[in-house]
Structures are given as structure tokens and as C-alpha cells.
Amino acid sequence: MTVLSCMLVGFALLLGFSLCADPVVLSCRKPLEVQVMDAPAGSELLAPAGGCLWFIDSTITIRRPRITIRGVHAQLKDGLAKAIFQVMAEGFSIYDFVLAGNDGTIFDKLRHSLLVVRASDFHIERGQLINSTRDGISIIPPNEHGPPINGGSVRDIVGMQKTVEKLFPFLLRKKTDERPKTSLSRTSEPTDLL
């Protein structure tokens, strides 16, 4: 290897770019947040064959560019008013996923989208958004004075809302600040979350 090649490889590693093209199979035994946050830029992360469900207790923030996630099933813990994923880096992709919220367990004023995108060139495809407390997916510029979001696609997304409150809010709205409780008598009527 020439000196120039070694310098280029070293510089790429220093910037956090992945030099291997092999996908990384996620472990069901490790927190999803740790595995995603530790992935170098350009990584492809795959849920294991047979799948697993990760319970999320804090937002997973994507800060490295060109991260791809495939086959992930994740659910927010009850009472947690946060997004599952917040994307801050360009080139993020997520495919064949299921993200489940915790509607009915938090105050209305604390609601969040399950997936928040704040960067350009994203791809969100073949996903299910279940029981979201707000929009399933939000695409929001990083700040009002920053650059706009350019490029991105959202395709083949299915939204499913379990609570009756989302379908008929005028019938079931309470006027108290009492924390809502989950119930076993829920419907599984599909609604548009986007």
C-alpha cells in the first residue's frame, strides 16, 4: 500500500466512514440504541432472521451519514413521550420496519412522532407505524434558519391506530390532566398517520 493510500484510509477512518460493505446483523440481546449509535457512517444494519422486538426507552439519534436500517421492530415503552428515531444526518434509509408507539399512556401535549427526519436524502420504505401518539413520520428542517431538506422519499407505509380516542376524539376527550391509562378493549382500525 502506498503512503497516499494509507493516508486516505486513515483519513476516512478518522471521519467515521466505514470501509467494509458487509451488512451488520443486529443482536436481539443488545439495546438497539447502542448498536445504531456505534455503527460507523455508511453502515447497513440488519435485524436478525426471525426478528426480534426492541423496547425503546430513549430516542435513537442518527448522527452519522448514510446509515441504513432493515427489518427492525421497535416499540416505545409506556409513558415515554419521545420519538423512536430522530435523524440528524444525511442519507438515512430504513426499510421493512415496524415502529410501535404508546398512545393512551401519555398526555396529549407531550405527543411525538415515531420517526423524525431532520436531514436530506432520506429513504423510508415498506414500514408499519402502529399506535403513534402523533404523526407516524415527521419531516422537519433542523432549524428555521438552516438549510432546507432536499431529497428524500417515503413509500409503502401503513399506519394503524389502536385507540378509539384517535378515531373519535370528540366522544372520549377528558377535560382533566389525569394520565391516560391503557386498556385491553382497543380496536385495530387502520387510520392515516401521515
XYZ file of N, CA, C and O in Angstrom:
776
model
N 0.846 -1.167 0.000
C 0.000 0.000 0.000
C 0.895 1.235 0.000
O 1.834 1.338 0.758
N 0.571 2.176 -0.826
C 1.378 3.384 -0.900
C 1.073 4.288 0.283
O 0.070 4.133 0.972
N 1.966 5.248 0.475
C 1.794 6.198 1.565
C 0.500 6.996 1.375
O -0.260 7.222 2.323
N 0.206 7.372 0.131
C -1.021 8.115 -0.141
C -2.264 7.286 0.181
O -3.214 7.774 0.782
N -2.245 6.003 -0.184
C -3.371 5.120 0.123
C -3.575 4.995 1.623
O -4.714 5.026 2.107
N -2.478 4.831 2.346
C -2.574 4.730 3.810
C -3.140 6.010 4.414
O -3.947 5.965 5.343
N -2.741 7.144 3.871
C -3.253 8.416 4.380
C -4.758 8.546 4.105
O -5.511 9.010 4.958
N -5.197 8.137 2.917
C -6.613 8.210 2.576
C -7.446 7.292 3.460
O -8.521 7.675 3.923
N -6.970 6.066 3.686
C -7.683 5.132 4.557
C -7.749 5.690 5.971
O -8.802 5.679 6.616
N -6.642 6.207 6.471
C -6.610 6.791 7.807
C -7.551 7.976 7.934
O -8.274 8.122 8.918
N -7.575 8.838 6.908
C -8.469 9.992 6.914
C -9.930 9.553 6.897
O -10.761 10.103 7.619
N -10.261 8.539 6.100
C -11.638 8.029 6.034
C -12.065 7.466 7.391
O -13.182 7.700 7.851
N -11.177 6.718 8.033
C -11.493 6.165 9.350
C -11.656 7.266 10.388
O -12.526 7.201 11.255
N -10.828 8.282 10.298
C -10.899 9.408 11.214
C -12.245 10.121 11.106
O -12.841 10.535 12.098
N -12.772 10.230 9.897
C -14.065 10.878 9.684
C -15.243 9.975 10.020
O -16.391 10.391 9.983
N -14.972 8.701 10.301
C -16.041 7.783 10.684
C -16.661 7.032 9.524
O -17.733 6.475 9.651
N -16.003 7.005 8.380
C -16.548 6.278 7.235
C -16.204 4.803 7.346
O -15.106 4.428 7.718
N -17.156 3.971 7.013
C -16.948 2.529 7.033
C -16.288 2.099 5.739
O -16.677 2.528 4.661
N -15.294 1.252 5.836
C -14.616 0.769 4.640
C -15.124 -0.596 4.221
O -14.814 -1.076 3.158
N -15.915 -1.238 5.076
C -16.424 -2.552 4.712
C -17.865 -2.417 4.218
O -18.624 -1.609 4.716
N -18.190 -3.198 3.225
C -19.527 -3.130 2.636
C -20.449 -4.199 3.214
O -21.608 -4.251 2.856
N -19.938 -5.070 4.086
C -20.747 -6.146 4.638
C -21.771 -5.590 5.624
O -21.439 -4.791 6.497
N -23.022 -6.045 5.509
C -24.039 -5.618 6.478
C -23.736 -6.158 7.873
O -23.119 -7.217 8.021
N -24.173 -5.444 8.867
C -24.007 -5.848 10.257
C -25.345 -6.390 10.744
O -26.368 -5.707 10.645
N -25.359 -7.620 11.263
C -26.584 -8.200 11.809
C -26.698 -7.756 13.269
O -25.791 -7.964 14.069
N -27.814 -7.123 13.572
C -28.054 -6.618 14.925
C -28.300 -7.773 15.896
O -28.815 -8.814 15.511
N -27.962 -7.561 17.145
C -28.183 -8.558 18.186
C -29.450 -8.223 18.963
O -29.631 -7.081 19.403
N -30.298 -9.220 19.159
C -31.519 -9.026 19.949
C -31.196 -8.830 21.426
O -32.023 -8.339 22.185
N -30.018 -9.217 21.837
C -29.645 -9.161 23.255
C -29.026 -7.832 23.663
O -28.763 -7.607 24.831
N -28.740 -6.975 22.696
C -28.151 -5.668 22.992
C -29.180 -4.580 22.700
O -29.994 -4.725 21.789
N -29.114 -3.473 23.437
C -30.043 -2.374 23.144
C -29.857 -1.874 21.710
O -28.729 -1.721 21.239
N -30.953 -1.629 21.034
C -30.892 -1.144 19.656
C -30.161 0.191 19.596
O -29.358 0.429 18.684
N -30.400 1.058 20.568
C -29.764 2.372 20.595
C -28.243 2.264 20.540
O -27.581 2.951 19.764
N -27.674 1.393 21.340
C -26.216 1.233 21.389
C -25.684 0.758 20.041
O -24.684 1.276 19.532
N -26.355 -0.206 19.439
C -25.891 -0.766 18.174
C -25.967 0.249 17.037
O -25.050 0.342 16.215
N -27.031 1.032 17.006
C -27.170 2.037 15.947
C -26.189 3.179 16.162
O -25.530 3.631 15.223
N -26.057 3.642 17.392
C -25.166 4.774 17.668
C -23.692 4.406 17.481
O -22.887 5.271 17.159
N -23.346 3.130 17.654
C -21.957 2.689 17.474
C -21.605 2.395 16.019
O -20.436 2.228 15.689
N -22.595 2.335 15.146
C -22.346 1.997 13.738
C -21.616 3.140 13.037
O -21.994 4.301 13.174
N -20.562 2.805 12.290
C -19.857 3.858 11.549
C -20.691 4.367 10.374
O -21.642 3.713 9.939
N -20.341 5.526 9.874
C -21.028 6.096 8.712
C -21.008 5.092 7.574
O -20.040 4.366 7.384
N -22.092 5.022 6.834
C -22.179 4.121 5.696
C -22.558 2.696 6.053
O -22.580 1.826 5.187
N -22.899 2.423 7.296
C -23.232 1.056 7.723
C -24.628 0.647 7.284
O -25.538 1.470 7.199
N -24.782 -0.657 7.043
C -26.086 -1.252 6.816
C -26.345 -2.203 7.972
O -25.590 -3.147 8.199
N -27.420 -1.946 8.723
C -27.749 -2.724 9.908
C -28.990 -3.548 9.626
O -30.031 -3.005 9.248
N -28.891 -4.859 9.827
C -29.994 -5.775 9.532
C -30.506 -6.421 10.807
O -29.727 -6.901 11.630
N -31.824 -6.478 10.940
C -32.417 -7.240 12.037
C -32.148 -8.717 11.765
O -32.096 -9.136 10.608
N -31.951 -9.527 12.793
C -31.654 -10.943 12.575
C -32.831 -11.692 11.958
O -33.986 -11.294 12.107
N -32.517 -12.774 11.277
C -33.565 -13.635 10.707
C -34.462 -14.107 11.838
O -33.989 -14.452 12.916
N -35.743 -14.127 11.615
C -36.680 -14.490 12.679
C -37.115 -13.287 13.477
O -38.121 -13.315 14.161
N -36.328 -12.215 13.390
C -36.683 -10.941 14.005
C -36.669 -10.942 15.512
O -36.540 -11.966 16.168
N -36.765 -9.760 16.053
C -36.913 -9.556 17.489
C -37.540 -8.188 17.692
O -37.590 -7.384 16.764
N -38.030 -7.934 18.886
C -38.664 -6.666 19.209
C -37.821 -5.961 20.255
O -37.546 -6.519 21.321
N -37.395 -4.749 19.934
C -36.646 -3.938 20.884
C -37.601 -2.966 21.551
O -38.403 -2.317 20.874
N -37.537 -2.863 22.883
C -38.314 -1.879 23.626
C -37.430 -0.658 23.829
O -36.313 -0.770 24.346
N -37.922 0.482 23.439
C -37.126 1.709 23.398
C -37.465 2.584 24.598
O -38.638 2.884 24.848
N -36.415 3.014 25.335
C -36.650 3.894 26.472
C -35.999 5.262 26.309
O -36.071 6.096 27.203
N -35.350 5.508 25.162
C -34.850 6.845 24.838
C -34.706 6.947 23.315
O -34.513 5.935 22.632
N -34.808 8.153 22.809
C -34.738 8.370 21.362
C -33.382 7.954 20.816
O -32.351 8.264 21.403
N -33.403 7.259 19.688
C -32.174 6.869 18.998
C -31.889 7.953 17.970
O -32.651 8.118 17.010
N -30.819 8.711 18.175
C -30.474 9.814 17.283
C -29.416 9.348 16.287
O -28.357 8.868 16.679
N -29.732 9.489 15.006
C -28.811 9.115 13.925
C -27.986 10.349 13.598
O -28.509 11.330 13.063
N -26.690 10.305 13.889
C -25.805 11.445 13.644
C -24.745 11.151 12.580
O -24.036 12.053 12.168
N -24.629 9.904 12.171
C -23.632 9.559 11.150
C -24.312 9.406 9.803
O -25.396 8.834 9.699
N -23.673 9.890 8.735
C -24.311 9.849 7.409
C -24.400 8.438 6.832
O -23.619 7.557 7.174
N -25.407 8.271 5.964
C -25.595 7.059 5.159
C -25.792 5.795 5.987
O -25.311 4.729 5.626
N -26.517 5.880 7.066
C -26.875 4.691 7.855
C -28.127 4.078 7.235
O -29.091 4.775 6.947
N -28.109 2.765 7.033
C -29.267 2.031 6.523
C -29.680 0.999 7.559
O -28.845 0.267 8.074
N -30.982 0.955 7.857
C -31.523 0.004 8.821
C -32.600 -0.813 8.117
O -33.479 -0.252 7.462
N -32.544 -2.143 8.267
C -33.510 -3.031 7.611
C -34.122 -4.018 8.617
O -33.408 -4.635 9.386
N -35.457 -4.141 8.562
C -36.148 -5.191 9.304
C -36.323 -4.966 10.786
O -36.675 -5.899 11.512
N -36.134 -3.761 11.276
C -36.211 -3.502 12.714
C -37.665 -3.402 13.177
O -38.502 -2.796 12.515
N -37.942 -4.017 14.334
C -39.235 -3.897 15.013
C -38.942 -3.281 16.380
O -38.217 -3.878 17.178
N -39.483 -2.089 16.626
C -39.197 -1.389 17.876
C -40.474 -0.798 18.443
O -41.356 -0.363 17.699
N -40.569 -0.789 19.774
C -41.745 -0.259 20.452
C -41.320 0.636 21.599
O -40.446 0.269 22.396
N -41.966 1.816 21.690
C -41.726 2.710 22.819
C -42.308 2.112 24.089
O -43.385 1.504 24.056
N -41.612 2.291 25.195
C -42.159 1.865 26.480
C -43.316 2.779 26.863
O -43.337 3.961 26.511
N -44.287 2.247 27.576
C -45.442 3.029 28.019
C -44.994 4.231 28.835
O -44.050 4.147 29.631
N -45.679 5.354 28.618
C -45.409 6.565 29.379
C -44.232 7.382 28.878
O -43.960 8.450 29.415
N -43.531 6.927 27.855
C -42.369 7.639 27.333
C -42.804 8.565 26.204
O -43.334 8.121 25.195
N -42.592 9.862 26.362
C -43.013 10.858 25.376
C -41.823 11.264 24.517
O -41.269 12.348 24.667
N -41.426 10.370 23.613
C -40.272 10.620 22.743
C -40.489 9.932 21.406
O -41.333 9.064 21.272
N -39.669 10.311 20.425
C -39.639 9.604 19.144
C -38.784 8.354 19.309
O -37.928 8.289 20.194
N -38.978 7.363 18.448
C -38.082 6.201 18.445
C -36.782 6.582 17.747
O -35.702 6.370 18.276
N -36.884 7.156 16.544
C -35.706 7.592 15.792
C -35.791 9.084 15.504
O -36.845 9.582 15.119
N -34.668 9.775 15.665
C -34.518 11.151 15.192
C -33.299 11.171 14.281
O -32.206 10.813 14.701
N -33.502 11.572 13.038
C -32.447 11.521 12.023
C -31.864 12.914 11.839
O -32.567 13.833 11.407
N -30.576 13.062 12.145
C -29.881 14.342 12.021
C -28.807 14.310 10.930
O -28.163 15.323 10.694
N -28.590 13.166 10.289
C -27.527 13.023 9.285
C -28.126 12.679 7.923
O -29.128 11.968 7.832
N -27.482 13.154 6.880
C -27.957 12.911 5.516
C -27.775 11.456 5.102
O -26.894 10.757 5.598
N -28.643 11.036 4.176
C -28.508 9.719 3.570
C -29.071 8.575 4.395
O -28.786 7.418 4.129
N -29.915 8.840 5.381
C -30.505 7.791 6.220
C -31.537 7.007 5.422
O -32.325 7.564 4.668
N -31.543 5.675 5.605
C -32.542 4.815 4.973
C -33.043 3.799 5.995
O -32.262 3.282 6.790
N -34.350 3.540 5.944
C -34.941 2.492 6.780
C -35.976 1.757 5.935
O -36.783 2.375 5.246
N -35.899 0.412 5.939
C -36.754 -0.426 5.104
C -37.343 -1.568 5.944
O -36.710 -2.029 6.894
N -38.528 -2.036 5.550
C -39.132 -3.245 6.120
C -39.176 -3.197 7.649
O -38.734 -4.110 8.332
N -39.747 -2.152 8.200
C -39.707 -1.908 9.638
C -41.101 -1.854 10.248
O -42.096 -1.658 9.547
N -41.148 -2.000 11.567
C -42.368 -1.788 12.349
C -41.972 -0.922 13.543
O -41.083 -1.291 14.314
N -42.624 0.232 13.669
C -42.411 1.112 14.812
C -43.739 1.257 15.535
O -44.741 1.630 14.927
N -43.742 0.943 16.818
C -44.971 0.988 17.612
C -44.840 2.032 18.715
O -43.834 2.067 19.427
N -45.857 2.857 18.829
C -45.873 3.891 19.851
C -46.564 3.428 21.114
O -46.752 2.231 21.345
N -46.962 4.389 21.909
C -47.575 4.095 23.202
C -48.779 4.990 23.439
O -48.993 5.479 24.541
N -49.558 5.206 22.396
C -50.733 6.058 22.505
C -51.626 5.575 23.639
O -51.804 4.384 23.848
N -52.156 6.534 24.375
C -53.013 6.194 25.512
C -52.269 6.139 26.827
O -52.879 5.945 27.869
N -50.946 6.339 26.801
C -50.170 6.273 28.040
C -49.476 7.589 28.367
O -48.753 7.666 29.354
N -49.680 8.637 27.529
C -49.056 9.938 27.790
C -50.082 11.048 27.578
O -51.102 10.857 26.932
N -49.796 12.237 28.121
C -50.656 13.400 27.922
C -50.624 13.822 26.464
O -49.595 13.723 25.794
N -51.718 14.357 25.972
C -51.785 14.829 24.588
C -50.714 15.869 24.269
O -50.143 15.875 23.191
N -50.450 16.763 25.209
C -49.482 17.834 24.938
C -48.036 17.319 24.841
O -47.154 18.050 24.428
N -47.784 16.078 25.191
C -46.437 15.505 25.137
C -46.224 14.578 23.936
O -45.200 13.915 23.834
N -47.176 14.523 23.024
C -47.121 13.575 21.912
C -45.926 13.821 20.985
O -45.503 14.958 20.804
N -45.402 12.743 20.393
C -44.276 12.814 19.451
C -44.532 11.873 18.278
O -45.216 10.861 18.421
N -43.925 12.180 17.155
C -43.917 11.253 16.026
C -42.991 10.093 16.353
O -42.075 10.233 17.172
N -43.185 8.966 15.700
C -42.308 7.811 15.935
C -40.965 7.976 15.237
O -39.936 7.518 15.729
N -40.965 8.613 14.069
C -39.752 8.824 13.279
C -39.702 10.289 12.873
O -40.616 10.784 12.219
N -38.650 10.995 13.297
C -38.478 12.410 12.973
C -37.240 12.546 12.096
O -36.143 12.142 12.499
N -37.424 13.106 10.898
C -36.320 13.279 9.948
C -35.993 14.761 9.864
O -36.869 15.580 9.593
N -34.714 15.092 10.082
C -34.244 16.477 10.048
C -33.039 16.644 9.128
O -32.207 17.512 9.350
N -32.935 15.786 8.099
C -31.799 15.848 7.178
C -32.228 15.391 5.786
O -33.242 14.710 5.633
N -31.447 15.730 4.790
C -31.772 15.448 3.388
C -31.424 14.023 2.970
O -30.739 13.298 3.691
N -31.892 13.676 1.767
C -31.563 12.408 1.096
C -31.931 11.173 1.912
O -31.156 10.229 2.018
N -33.123 11.140 2.457
C -33.591 10.003 3.254
C -34.468 9.089 2.402
O -35.034 9.506 1.400
N -34.571 7.828 2.832
C -35.444 6.846 2.183
C -36.147 6.049 3.282
O -35.482 5.408 4.094
N -37.464 6.101 3.294
C -38.278 5.403 4.282
C -39.276 4.564 3.501
O -40.149 5.116 2.832
N -39.126 3.237 3.560
C -39.946 2.379 2.692
C -40.384 1.102 3.405
O -39.669 0.562 4.233
N -41.571 0.631 3.001
C -42.149 -0.637 3.454
C -42.166 -0.741 4.983
O -41.609 -1.655 5.566
N -42.872 0.194 5.602
C -42.922 0.215 7.054
C -44.323 0.230 7.602
O -45.282 0.559 6.900
N -44.432 -0.138 8.864
C -45.692 -0.074 9.597
C -45.501 0.837 10.802
O -44.508 0.703 11.524
N -46.453 1.724 11.005
C -46.447 2.635 12.145
C -47.705 2.341 12.942
O -48.816 2.512 12.448
N -47.528 1.870 14.167
C -48.642 1.381 14.961
C -48.760 2.200 16.243
O -47.767 2.451 16.919
N -49.986 2.613 16.549
C -50.277 3.218 17.844
C -49.443 4.468 18.129
O -49.006 4.704 19.241
N -49.227 5.284 17.108
C -48.457 6.515 17.267
C -49.267 7.543 18.034
O -50.481 7.643 17.862
N -48.606 8.350 18.859
C -49.308 9.390 19.597
C -49.488 10.644 18.761
O -50.252 11.523 19.122
N -48.766 10.738 17.662
C -48.849 11.890 16.764
C -48.689 11.364 15.350
O -49.020 10.232 15.071
N -48.153 12.169 14.430
C -47.876 11.685 13.086
C -46.883 10.531 13.195
O -45.961 10.593 14.002
N -47.039 9.537 12.372
C -46.074 8.448 12.406
C -44.691 8.919 12.010
O -43.689 8.570 12.624
N -44.625 9.759 10.963
C -43.357 10.286 10.450
C -43.479 11.796 10.346
O -44.454 12.306 9.797
N -42.485 12.517 10.857
C -42.410 13.969 10.692
C -41.114 14.307 9.972
O -40.060 13.765 10.316
N -41.210 15.191 8.993
C -40.024 15.661 8.270
C -39.944 17.156 8.530
O -40.797 17.927 8.087
N -38.927 17.542 9.303
C -38.820 18.902 9.816
C -37.397 19.411 9.581
O -36.440 18.721 9.924
N -37.225 20.623 9.039
C -35.866 21.169 8.907
C -35.182 21.239 10.269
O -35.848 21.397 11.293
N -33.848 21.121 10.291
C -33.120 21.118 11.570
C -33.370 22.375 12.401
O -33.428 22.322 13.605
N -33.484 23.518 11.742
C -33.866 24.754 12.429
C -34.404 25.724 11.387
O -34.207 25.537 10.194
N -35.084 26.743 11.847
C -35.765 27.630 10.903
C -34.814 28.457 10.049
O -35.194 28.930 8.990
N -33.568 28.637 10.452
C -32.621 29.432 9.681
C -31.601 28.572 8.930
O -30.757 29.095 8.222
N -31.672 27.265 9.098
C -30.720 26.369 8.453
C -31.126 26.017 7.040
O -32.141 26.492 6.522
N -30.347 25.151 6.417
C -30.666 24.747 5.044
C -31.942 23.899 5.003
O -32.253 23.199 5.965
N -32.669 23.975 3.907
C -33.882 23.154 3.789
C -33.521 21.686 3.583
O -32.385 21.352 3.256
N -34.492 20.829 3.771
C -34.300 19.407 3.495
C -34.523 19.199 2.003
O -35.562 19.582 1.470
N -33.530 18.621 1.333
C -33.611 18.354 -0.100
C -33.459 16.869 -0.351
O -32.528 16.250 0.139
N -34.362 16.322 -1.123
C -34.269 14.908 -1.484
C -34.750 14.012 -0.368
O -34.496 14.249 0.803
N -35.461 12.996 -0.745
C -35.977 12.039 0.221
C -37.224 11.390 -0.324
O -37.886 11.936 -1.210
N -37.520 10.203 0.175
C -38.723 9.505 -0.268
C -39.344 8.734 0.883
O -38.640 8.234 1.756
N -40.679 8.686 0.853
C -41.455 7.898 1.801
C -42.410 7.075 0.955
O -43.225 7.633 0.225
N -42.296 5.735 1.026
C -43.118 4.853 0.185
C -43.618 3.650 0.971
O -42.926 3.137 1.836
N -44.787 3.187 0.596
C -45.358 1.943 1.124
C -45.374 1.902 2.651
O -44.863 0.985 3.281
N -46.017 2.900 3.240
C -46.125 2.993 4.689
C -47.575 2.710 5.082
O -48.503 3.240 4.483
N -47.758 1.879 6.103
C -49.076 1.559 6.623
C -49.150 2.086 8.047
O -48.261 1.836 8.857
N -50.226 2.825 8.338
C -50.435 3.326 9.682
C -51.605 2.613 10.328
O -52.627 2.393 9.698
N -51.453 2.237 11.575
C -52.510 1.550 12.299
C -52.635 2.206 13.667
O -51.647 2.361 14.371
N -53.845 2.598 14.015
C -54.096 3.237 15.297
C -54.956 2.317 16.128
O -56.000 1.882 15.679
N -54.547 2.042 17.347
C -55.275 1.091 18.182
C -56.335 1.730 19.062
O -57.256 1.075 19.478
N -56.188 2.979 19.408
C -57.105 3.538 20.389
C -58.325 4.176 19.748
O -58.251 4.811 18.723
N -59.424 4.024 20.409
C -60.670 4.628 19.954
C -60.567 6.144 20.025
O -61.144 6.858 19.216
N -59.784 6.678 20.980
C -59.663 8.123 21.151
C -59.190 8.796 19.866
O -59.585 9.904 19.562
N -58.324 8.167 19.101
C -57.823 8.762 17.860
C -58.887 8.759 16.771
O -58.895 9.592 15.899
N -59.774 7.782 16.803
C -60.802 7.691 15.779
C -61.977 8.610 16.072
O -62.567 9.191 15.178
N -62.334 8.735 17.353
C -63.480 9.534 17.747
C -63.115 10.422 18.937
O -63.667 10.268 20.018
N -62.203 11.384 18.767
C -61.728 12.161 19.915
C -62.818 12.987 20.580
O -62.781 13.204 21.778
N -63.814 13.442 19.823
C -64.856 14.282 20.398
C -65.756 13.515 21.351
O -66.403 14.093 22.210
N -65.804 12.175 21.246
C -66.645 11.378 22.132
C -65.945 11.024 23.445
O -66.592 10.852 24.458
N -64.624 10.903 23.404
C -63.912 10.355 24.556
C -62.952 11.324 25.224
O -62.255 10.953 26.146
N -62.878 12.546 24.758
C -61.930 13.514 25.309
C -62.284 13.840 26.753
O -63.412 14.176 27.073
N -61.295 13.725 27.644
C -61.488 14.072 29.047
C -60.983 15.488 29.262
O -60.036 15.916 28.621
N -61.545 16.186 30.206
C -61.121 17.553 30.472
C -60.159 17.620 31.652
O -59.848 18.687 32.126
N -59.670 16.506 32.120
C -58.742 16.507 33.243
C -57.331 16.291 32.730
O -57.117 15.892 31.596
N -56.346 16.557 33.560
C -54.953 16.295 33.218
C -54.502 14.945 33.751
O -53.320 14.679 33.892
N -55.451 14.111 34.035
C -55.155 12.777 34.517
C -54.391 12.000 33.459
O -54.707 12.081 32.280
N -53.375 11.266 33.846
C -52.619 10.475 32.883
C -53.512 9.372 32.317
O -54.127 8.625 33.058
N -53.584 9.271 30.987
C -54.408 8.218 30.398
C -53.881 6.836 30.763
O -52.698 6.653 30.988
N -54.788 5.884 30.815
C -54.399 4.513 31.134
C -54.627 3.629 29.918
O -55.507 3.871 29.120
N -53.815 2.596 29.791
C -54.014 1.669 28.689
C -55.206 0.783 28.987
O -55.599 0.616 30.138
N -55.770 0.208 27.957
C -56.952 -0.605 28.115
C -56.864 -1.809 27.188
O -56.293 -1.735 26.118
N -57.438 -2.909 27.608
C -57.448 -4.092 26.762
C -58.556 -4.032 25.724
O -58.560 -4.802 24.789
N -59.495 -3.122 25.869
C -60.613 -3.039 24.928
C -60.322 -2.012 23.836
O -60.950 -0.994 23.744
N -59.353 -2.310 23.007
C -58.968 -1.407 21.932
C -59.360 -1.992 20.589
O -59.488 -3.189 20.438
N -59.493 -1.121 19.630
C -59.794 -1.578 18.279
C -58.505 -1.628 17.479
O -57.473 -1.131 17.906
N -58.549 -2.215 16.319
C -57.375 -2.205 15.442
C -57.770 -1.657 14.080
O -57.413 -2.197 13.055
N -58.538 -0.587 14.105
C -58.970 0.041 12.865
C -57.807 0.847 12.267
O -57.174 1.618 12.962
N -57.519 0.678 10.972
C -56.441 1.442 10.358
C -56.837 2.905 10.167
O -57.994 3.201 9.903
N -55.871 3.804 10.345
C -56.085 5.212 10.054
C -54.839 5.737 9.371
O -53.772 5.136 9.431
N -54.967 6.891 8.771
C -53.842 7.514 8.096
C -53.049 8.321 9.122
O -53.580 9.238 9.724
N -51.770 7.970 9.327
C -50.936 8.669 10.302
C -50.021 9.674 9.657
O -49.270 10.347 10.317
N -49.984 9.729 8.345
C -49.028 10.602 7.678
C -49.621 11.924 7.314
O -50.697 12.110 7.002
